[in-house]
Coordinates of C-alpha atoms and ligand atoms in Angstrom, one line a residue:
X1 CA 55.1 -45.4 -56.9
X2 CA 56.2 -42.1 -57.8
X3 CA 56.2 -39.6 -55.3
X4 CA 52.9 -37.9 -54.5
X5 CA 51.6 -35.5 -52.7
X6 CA 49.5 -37.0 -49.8
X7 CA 45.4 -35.7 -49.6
X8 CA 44.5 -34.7 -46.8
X9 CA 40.3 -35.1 -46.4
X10 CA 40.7 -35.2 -42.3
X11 CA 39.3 -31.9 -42.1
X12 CA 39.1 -28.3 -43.5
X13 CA 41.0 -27.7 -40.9
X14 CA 44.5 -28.6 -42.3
X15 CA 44.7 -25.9 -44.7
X16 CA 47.6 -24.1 -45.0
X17 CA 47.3 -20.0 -45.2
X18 CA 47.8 -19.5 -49.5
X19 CA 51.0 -17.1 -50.8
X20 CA 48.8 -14.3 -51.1
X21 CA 47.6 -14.6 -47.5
X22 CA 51.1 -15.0 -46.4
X23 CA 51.6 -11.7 -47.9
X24 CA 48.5 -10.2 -46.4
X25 CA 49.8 -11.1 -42.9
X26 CA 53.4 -10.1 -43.3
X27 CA 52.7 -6.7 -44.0
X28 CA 49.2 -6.4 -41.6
X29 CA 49.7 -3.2 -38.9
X30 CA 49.6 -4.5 -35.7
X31 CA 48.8 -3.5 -31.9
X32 CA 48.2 -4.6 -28.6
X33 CA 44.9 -6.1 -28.7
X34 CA 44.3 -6.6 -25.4
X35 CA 44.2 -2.3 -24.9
X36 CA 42.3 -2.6 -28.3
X37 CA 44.6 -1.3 -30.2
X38 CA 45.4 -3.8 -33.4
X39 CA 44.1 -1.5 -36.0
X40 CA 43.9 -4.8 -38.1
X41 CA 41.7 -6.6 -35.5
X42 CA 39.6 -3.5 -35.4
X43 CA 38.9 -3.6 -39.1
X44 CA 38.3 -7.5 -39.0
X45 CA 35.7 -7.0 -36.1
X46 CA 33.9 -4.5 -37.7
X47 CA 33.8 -6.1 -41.1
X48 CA 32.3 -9.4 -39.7
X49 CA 29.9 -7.2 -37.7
X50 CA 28.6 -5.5 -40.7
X51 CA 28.5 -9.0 -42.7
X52 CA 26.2 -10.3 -40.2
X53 CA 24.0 -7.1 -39.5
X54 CA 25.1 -7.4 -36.4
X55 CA 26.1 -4.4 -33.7
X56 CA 29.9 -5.9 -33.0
X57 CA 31.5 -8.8 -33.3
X58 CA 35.1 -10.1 -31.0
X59 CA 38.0 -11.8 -33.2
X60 CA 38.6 -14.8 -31.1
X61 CA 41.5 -17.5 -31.2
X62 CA 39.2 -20.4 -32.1
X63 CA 35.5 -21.6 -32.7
X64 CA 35.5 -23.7 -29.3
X65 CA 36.2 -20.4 -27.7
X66 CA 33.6 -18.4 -29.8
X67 CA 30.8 -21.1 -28.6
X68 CA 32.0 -21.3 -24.7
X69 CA 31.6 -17.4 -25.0
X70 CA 28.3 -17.6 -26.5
X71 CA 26.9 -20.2 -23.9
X72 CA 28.5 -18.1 -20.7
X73 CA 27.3 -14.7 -21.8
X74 CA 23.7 -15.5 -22.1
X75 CA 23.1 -18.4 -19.7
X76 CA 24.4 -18.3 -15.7
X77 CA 25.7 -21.8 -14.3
X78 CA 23.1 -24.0 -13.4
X79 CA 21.1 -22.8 -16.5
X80 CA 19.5 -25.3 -19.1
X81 CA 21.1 -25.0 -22.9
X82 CA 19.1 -26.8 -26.0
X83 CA 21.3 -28.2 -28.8
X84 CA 20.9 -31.4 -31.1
X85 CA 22.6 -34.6 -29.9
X86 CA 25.2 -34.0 -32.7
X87 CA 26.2 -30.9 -32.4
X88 CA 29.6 -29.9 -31.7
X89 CA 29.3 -28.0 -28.4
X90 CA 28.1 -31.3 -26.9
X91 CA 30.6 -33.9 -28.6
X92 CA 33.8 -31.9 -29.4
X93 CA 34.1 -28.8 -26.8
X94 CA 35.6 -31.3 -23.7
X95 CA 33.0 -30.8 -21.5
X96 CA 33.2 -26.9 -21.7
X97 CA 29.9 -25.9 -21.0
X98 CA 29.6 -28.1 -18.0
X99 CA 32.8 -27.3 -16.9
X100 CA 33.5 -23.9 -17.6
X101 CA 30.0 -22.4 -18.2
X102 CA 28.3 -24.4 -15.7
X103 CA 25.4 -25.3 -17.9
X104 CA 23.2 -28.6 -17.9
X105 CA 22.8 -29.0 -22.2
X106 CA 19.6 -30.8 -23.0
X107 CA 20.0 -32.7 -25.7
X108 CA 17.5 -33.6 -28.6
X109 CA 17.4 -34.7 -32.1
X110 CA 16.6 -33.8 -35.9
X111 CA 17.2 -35.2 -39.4
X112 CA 21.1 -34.2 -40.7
X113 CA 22.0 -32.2 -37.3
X114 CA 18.8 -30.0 -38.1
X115 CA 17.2 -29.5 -35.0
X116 CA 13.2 -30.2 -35.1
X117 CA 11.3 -27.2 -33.7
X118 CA 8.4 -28.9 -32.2
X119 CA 11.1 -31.1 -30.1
X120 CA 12.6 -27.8 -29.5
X121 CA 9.1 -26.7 -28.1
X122 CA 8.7 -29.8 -25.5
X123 CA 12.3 -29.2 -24.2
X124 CA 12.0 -25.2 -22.6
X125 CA 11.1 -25.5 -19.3
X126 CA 8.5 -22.4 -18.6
X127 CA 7.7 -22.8 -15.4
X128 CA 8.5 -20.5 -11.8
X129 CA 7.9 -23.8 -10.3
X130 CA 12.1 -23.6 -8.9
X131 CA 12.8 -27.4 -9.2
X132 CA 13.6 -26.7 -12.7
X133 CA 16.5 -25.4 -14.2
X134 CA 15.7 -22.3 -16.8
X135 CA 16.8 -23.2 -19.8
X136 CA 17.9 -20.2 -21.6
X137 CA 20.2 -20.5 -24.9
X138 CA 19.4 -22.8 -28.0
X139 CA 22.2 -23.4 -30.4
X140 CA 21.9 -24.3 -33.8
X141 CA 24.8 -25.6 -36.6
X142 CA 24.9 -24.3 -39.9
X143 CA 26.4 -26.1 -42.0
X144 CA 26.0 -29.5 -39.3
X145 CA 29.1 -31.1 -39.1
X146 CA 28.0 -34.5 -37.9
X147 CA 24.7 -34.6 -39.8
X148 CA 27.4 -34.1 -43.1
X149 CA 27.5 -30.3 -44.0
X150 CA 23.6 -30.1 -44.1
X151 CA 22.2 -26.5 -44.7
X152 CA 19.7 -25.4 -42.2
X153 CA 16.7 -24.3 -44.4
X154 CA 15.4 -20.7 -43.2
X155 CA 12.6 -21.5 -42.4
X156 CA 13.3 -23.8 -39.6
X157 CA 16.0 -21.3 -38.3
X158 CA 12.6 -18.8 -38.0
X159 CA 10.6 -21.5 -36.7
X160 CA 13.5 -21.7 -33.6
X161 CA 13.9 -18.3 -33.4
X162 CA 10.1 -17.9 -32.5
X163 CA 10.6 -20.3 -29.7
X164 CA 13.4 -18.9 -28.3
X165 CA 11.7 -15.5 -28.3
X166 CA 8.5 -17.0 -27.1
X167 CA 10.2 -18.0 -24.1
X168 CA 12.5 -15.4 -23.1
X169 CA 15.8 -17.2 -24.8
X170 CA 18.5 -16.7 -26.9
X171 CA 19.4 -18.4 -30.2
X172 CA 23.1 -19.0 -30.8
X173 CA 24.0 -20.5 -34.3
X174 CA 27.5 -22.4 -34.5
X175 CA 28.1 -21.0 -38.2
X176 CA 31.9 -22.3 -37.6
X177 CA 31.3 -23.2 -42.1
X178 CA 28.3 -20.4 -41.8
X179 CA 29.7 -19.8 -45.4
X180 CA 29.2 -23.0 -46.9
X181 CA 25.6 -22.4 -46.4
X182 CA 25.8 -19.5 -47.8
X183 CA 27.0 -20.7 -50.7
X184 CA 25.5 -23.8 -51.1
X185 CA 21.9 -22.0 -50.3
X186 CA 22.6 -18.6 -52.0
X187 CA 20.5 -17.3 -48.4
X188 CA 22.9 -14.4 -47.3
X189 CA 24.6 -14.7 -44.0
X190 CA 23.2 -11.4 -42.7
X191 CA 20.0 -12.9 -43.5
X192 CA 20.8 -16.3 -41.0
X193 CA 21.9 -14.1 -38.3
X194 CA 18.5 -11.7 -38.6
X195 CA 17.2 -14.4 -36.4
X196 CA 19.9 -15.3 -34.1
X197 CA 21.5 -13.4 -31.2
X198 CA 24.8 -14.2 -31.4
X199 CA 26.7 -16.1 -34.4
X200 CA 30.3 -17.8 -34.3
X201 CA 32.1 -18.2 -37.6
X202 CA 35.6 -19.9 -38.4
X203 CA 38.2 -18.4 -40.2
X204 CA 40.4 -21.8 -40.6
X205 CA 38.2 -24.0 -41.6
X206 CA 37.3 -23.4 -45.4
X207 CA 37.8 -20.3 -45.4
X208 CA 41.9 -21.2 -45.4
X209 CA 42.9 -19.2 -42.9
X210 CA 45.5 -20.6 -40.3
X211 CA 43.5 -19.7 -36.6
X212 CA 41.0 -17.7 -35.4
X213 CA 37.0 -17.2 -35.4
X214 CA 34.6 -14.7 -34.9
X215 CA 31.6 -13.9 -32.4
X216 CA 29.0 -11.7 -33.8
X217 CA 25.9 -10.3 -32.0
X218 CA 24.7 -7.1 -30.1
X219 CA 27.0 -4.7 -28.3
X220 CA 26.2 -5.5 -24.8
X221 CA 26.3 -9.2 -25.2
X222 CA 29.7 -8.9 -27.2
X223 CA 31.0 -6.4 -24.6
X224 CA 30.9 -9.3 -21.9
X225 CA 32.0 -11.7 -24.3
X226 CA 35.0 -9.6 -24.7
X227 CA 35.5 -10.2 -20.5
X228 CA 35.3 -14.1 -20.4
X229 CA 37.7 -13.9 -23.7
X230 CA 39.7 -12.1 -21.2
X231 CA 39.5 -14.1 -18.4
X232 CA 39.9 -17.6 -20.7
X233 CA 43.4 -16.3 -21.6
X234 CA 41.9 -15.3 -25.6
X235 CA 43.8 -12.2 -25.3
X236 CA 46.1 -12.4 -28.1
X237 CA 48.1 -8.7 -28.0
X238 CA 49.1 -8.6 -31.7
X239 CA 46.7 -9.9 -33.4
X240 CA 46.4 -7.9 -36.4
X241 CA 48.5 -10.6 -37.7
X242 CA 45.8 -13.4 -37.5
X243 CA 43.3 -11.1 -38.6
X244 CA 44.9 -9.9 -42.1
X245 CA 44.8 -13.7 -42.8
X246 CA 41.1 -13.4 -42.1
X247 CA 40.3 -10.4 -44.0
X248 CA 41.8 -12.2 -47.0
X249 CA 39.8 -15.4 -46.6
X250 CA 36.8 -13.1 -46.7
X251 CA 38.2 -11.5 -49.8
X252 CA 39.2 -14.7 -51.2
X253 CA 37.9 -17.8 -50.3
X254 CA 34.2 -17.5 -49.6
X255 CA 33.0 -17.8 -53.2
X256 CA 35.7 -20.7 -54.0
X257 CA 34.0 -23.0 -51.7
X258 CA 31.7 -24.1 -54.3
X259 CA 34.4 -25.8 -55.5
X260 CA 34.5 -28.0 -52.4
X261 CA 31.0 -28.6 -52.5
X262 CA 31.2 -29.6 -56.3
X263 CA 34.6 -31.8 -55.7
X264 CA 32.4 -33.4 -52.3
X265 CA 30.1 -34.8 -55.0
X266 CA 32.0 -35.5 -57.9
X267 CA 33.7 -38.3 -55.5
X268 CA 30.8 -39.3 -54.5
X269 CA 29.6 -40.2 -57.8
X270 CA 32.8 -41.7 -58.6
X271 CA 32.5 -43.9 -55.6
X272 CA 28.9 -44.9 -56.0
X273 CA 29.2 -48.3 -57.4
X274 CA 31.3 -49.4 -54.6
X275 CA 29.5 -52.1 -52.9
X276 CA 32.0 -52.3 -49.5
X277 CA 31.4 -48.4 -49.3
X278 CA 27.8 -46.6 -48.6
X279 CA 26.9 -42.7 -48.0
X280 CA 24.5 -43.0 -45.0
X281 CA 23.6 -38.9 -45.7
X282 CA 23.3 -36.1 -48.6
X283 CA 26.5 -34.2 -49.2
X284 CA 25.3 -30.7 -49.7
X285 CA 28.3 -28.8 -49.0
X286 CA 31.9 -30.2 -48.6
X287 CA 31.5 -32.8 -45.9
X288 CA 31.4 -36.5 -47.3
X289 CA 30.7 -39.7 -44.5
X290 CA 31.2 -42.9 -45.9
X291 CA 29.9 -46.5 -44.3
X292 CA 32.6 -49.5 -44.4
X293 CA 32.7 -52.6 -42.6
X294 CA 35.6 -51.4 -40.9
X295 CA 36.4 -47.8 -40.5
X296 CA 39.9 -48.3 -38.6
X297 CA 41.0 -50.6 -41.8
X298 CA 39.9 -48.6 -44.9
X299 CA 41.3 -45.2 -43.2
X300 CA 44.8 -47.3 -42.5
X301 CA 44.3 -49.0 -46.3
X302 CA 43.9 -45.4 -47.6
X303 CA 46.5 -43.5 -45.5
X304 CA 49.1 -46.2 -47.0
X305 CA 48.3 -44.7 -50.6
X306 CA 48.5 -41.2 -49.3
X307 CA 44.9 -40.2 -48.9
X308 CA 43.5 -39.0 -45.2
X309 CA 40.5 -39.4 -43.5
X310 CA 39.3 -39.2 -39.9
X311 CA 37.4 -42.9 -38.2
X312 CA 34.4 -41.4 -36.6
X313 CA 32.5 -44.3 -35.5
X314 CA 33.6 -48.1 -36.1
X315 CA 31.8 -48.4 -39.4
X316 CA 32.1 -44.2 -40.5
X317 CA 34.8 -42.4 -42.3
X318 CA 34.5 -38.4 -42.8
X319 CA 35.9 -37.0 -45.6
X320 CA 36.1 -33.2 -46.1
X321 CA 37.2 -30.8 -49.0
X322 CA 39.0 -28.0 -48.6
X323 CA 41.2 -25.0 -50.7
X324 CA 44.3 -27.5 -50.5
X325 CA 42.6 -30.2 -52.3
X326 CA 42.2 -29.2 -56.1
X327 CA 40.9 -31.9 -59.0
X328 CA 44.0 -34.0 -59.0
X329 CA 43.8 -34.6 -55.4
X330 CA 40.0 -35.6 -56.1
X331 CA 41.2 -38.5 -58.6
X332 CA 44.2 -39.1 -56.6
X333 CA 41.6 -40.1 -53.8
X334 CA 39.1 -41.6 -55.5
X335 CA 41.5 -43.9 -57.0
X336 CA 43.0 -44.7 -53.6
X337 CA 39.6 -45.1 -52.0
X338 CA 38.5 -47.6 -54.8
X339 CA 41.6 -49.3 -54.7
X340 CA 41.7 -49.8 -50.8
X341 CA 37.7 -50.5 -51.2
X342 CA 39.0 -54.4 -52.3
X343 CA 41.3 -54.7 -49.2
X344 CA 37.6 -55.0 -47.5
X345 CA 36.3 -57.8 -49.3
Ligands
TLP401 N1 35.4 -29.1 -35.9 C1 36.6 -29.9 -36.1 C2 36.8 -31.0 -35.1 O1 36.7 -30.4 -33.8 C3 35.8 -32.1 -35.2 C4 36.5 -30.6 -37.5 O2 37.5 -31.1 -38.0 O3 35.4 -30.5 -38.1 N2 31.8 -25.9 -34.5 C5 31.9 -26.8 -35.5 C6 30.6 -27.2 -36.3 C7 33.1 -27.4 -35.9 O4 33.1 -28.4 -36.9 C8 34.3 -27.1 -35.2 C9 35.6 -27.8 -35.5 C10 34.2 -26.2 -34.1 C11 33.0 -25.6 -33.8 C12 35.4 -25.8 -33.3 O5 36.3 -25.0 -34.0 P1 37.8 -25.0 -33.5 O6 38.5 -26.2 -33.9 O7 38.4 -23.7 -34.1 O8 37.8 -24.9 -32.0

């Protein structure tokens, strides 16, 4: 076989920062961050501030980091958090917010990721009665990574929000692909985060650049935020550099990722007729899980013609699309998949 370049569909996390945004960082002013003083950082912060609506917002090295802050500053250890059973504070974060924030995390469920506000409802404990925990934070995921990039309709994010206000709480939204709902909805972010307290987005997921995330919300809550980022070793002295890469993703690569969401369902289609592989959800954005009889097989079948994906369960496959993957990497992949599809029968 001729030599080709490998697909990587593990993640929209494997991008690699574009030539222009290569430039952008090489010639990005730079300061100590940590005294507040990367003039670059400072621009970044307030621009995703003012993108939200939001008071102020603290550049961050990733979006574990950006949630972990989110939990600590509004909840105190032995504190009750709500978030679905999928999301990714719960399964991804290593235990963070029992370990670090101190937190117990109710967990309950809802369609895609999507958490149902009437299961929401039973879950707050309201009661002075001091066997109970409080519970005090709700997080929500927009786009949801394991319910397969589904967009959280507004209305349900209102519905939450009136909960969490009901009862005294906060409402944290892991927008770590915020952006692909944007797109895919055409609902502005500013207009997501109206309801929330606080919002995390990523910066090196679709957005292309290589690290960093961002924590938006008001200026007190951000303020101790900016402590805990501190005291987690976030500090990252010159910044500026990261944050140039950001500022051009934002200039960029937000309106591209409709791309991603067209290329996630063009393979789909080409992939339908497959009978070894099934698509257990929709595929609004750029997030694709595929059902095979053997996950660890079809990924190994794949990976030998050059196409990557990530096992998730023994029968699912994720496969994600991303700025590094342009419409002869689709058709490389969807020839692979279909290919390796008869190594299953
Ligand atoms: N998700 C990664 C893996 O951790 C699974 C991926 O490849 O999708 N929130 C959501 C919804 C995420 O999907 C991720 C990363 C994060 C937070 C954490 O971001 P990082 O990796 O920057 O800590």
């Amino acid at each position: 076989m001729a030599e080709m370049q490998p697909v990587d569909l593990r993640s929209d996390t494997v991008t690699k920062p574009a030539s222009g945004m290569r430039a952008a960082m090489a010639k990005a002013e730079v300061g100590d961050d940590v005294f507040g003083e990367d003039p670059t950082v400072n621009v970044l912060q307030r621009r995703a501030a003012g993108l939200l609506g939001k008071e102020a917002a603290l550049f961050v090295p990733s979006g574990t980091m950006a949630n972990l802050l989110a939990f600590l500053c509004q909840s105190r250890p032995g504190d009750t958090v709500i978030l679905h059973a999928d999301s990714h504070p719960f399964n991804y974060e290593s235990g963070g917010l029992g370990m670090v924030a101190g937190v117990l995390t109710k967990t309950i469920l809802g369609d895609l990721g999507i958490l149902e506000p009437e299961l929401v409802r039973t879950a707050v404990v309201r009661n002075d009665d001091h066997h109970y925990s409080h519970t005090t934070v709700i997080g929500i995921e927009n786009t949801t990574n394991r319910g397969g990039g589904a967009v959280y309709p507004l209305p349900t994010v209102e519905a939450i929000a009136a909960i969490a206000k009901e009862n005294g709480m906060r409402l944290h939204c892991d927008g770590a692909r915020l952006f692909n709902a944007v797109v895919a909805s055409g609902t502005g972010a500013a207009e997501y985060a109206r309801h929330c307290d606080t919002v995390s987005f990523c910066f090196s997921k679709g957005l292309g650049a290589p690290a960093g995330s961002v924590l938006v919300g008001d200026r007190a809550t951000i303020d101790r935020a900016h402590r805990y980022r501190k005291m987690l070793g976030g500090g990252m002295r010159q910044a500026g550099v990261l944050a140039a890469a950001a500022l051009y993703a934002l200039d960029h690569h937000i309106e591209r990722l409709a791309e991603d969401h067209l290329r996630a369902s063009r393979f789909r289609e080409s992939l339908k007729d497959i009978p070894q592989v099934e698509f257990p959800l929709p595929s609004p954005t750029n997030i694709v899980f595929l059902d095979v009889p053997d996950a660890l097989a079809y990924v190994g079948h794949c990976a030998e013609r050059g196409v990557f994906m990530l096992p998730v369960s023994p029968t699912r496959v994720r496969a994600v699309f991303h700025l590094d993957v342009d419409d002869t990497g689709l058709e490389r992949a969807v020839a692979a998949l279909r290919d390796a599809a008869a190594t299953l029968r």
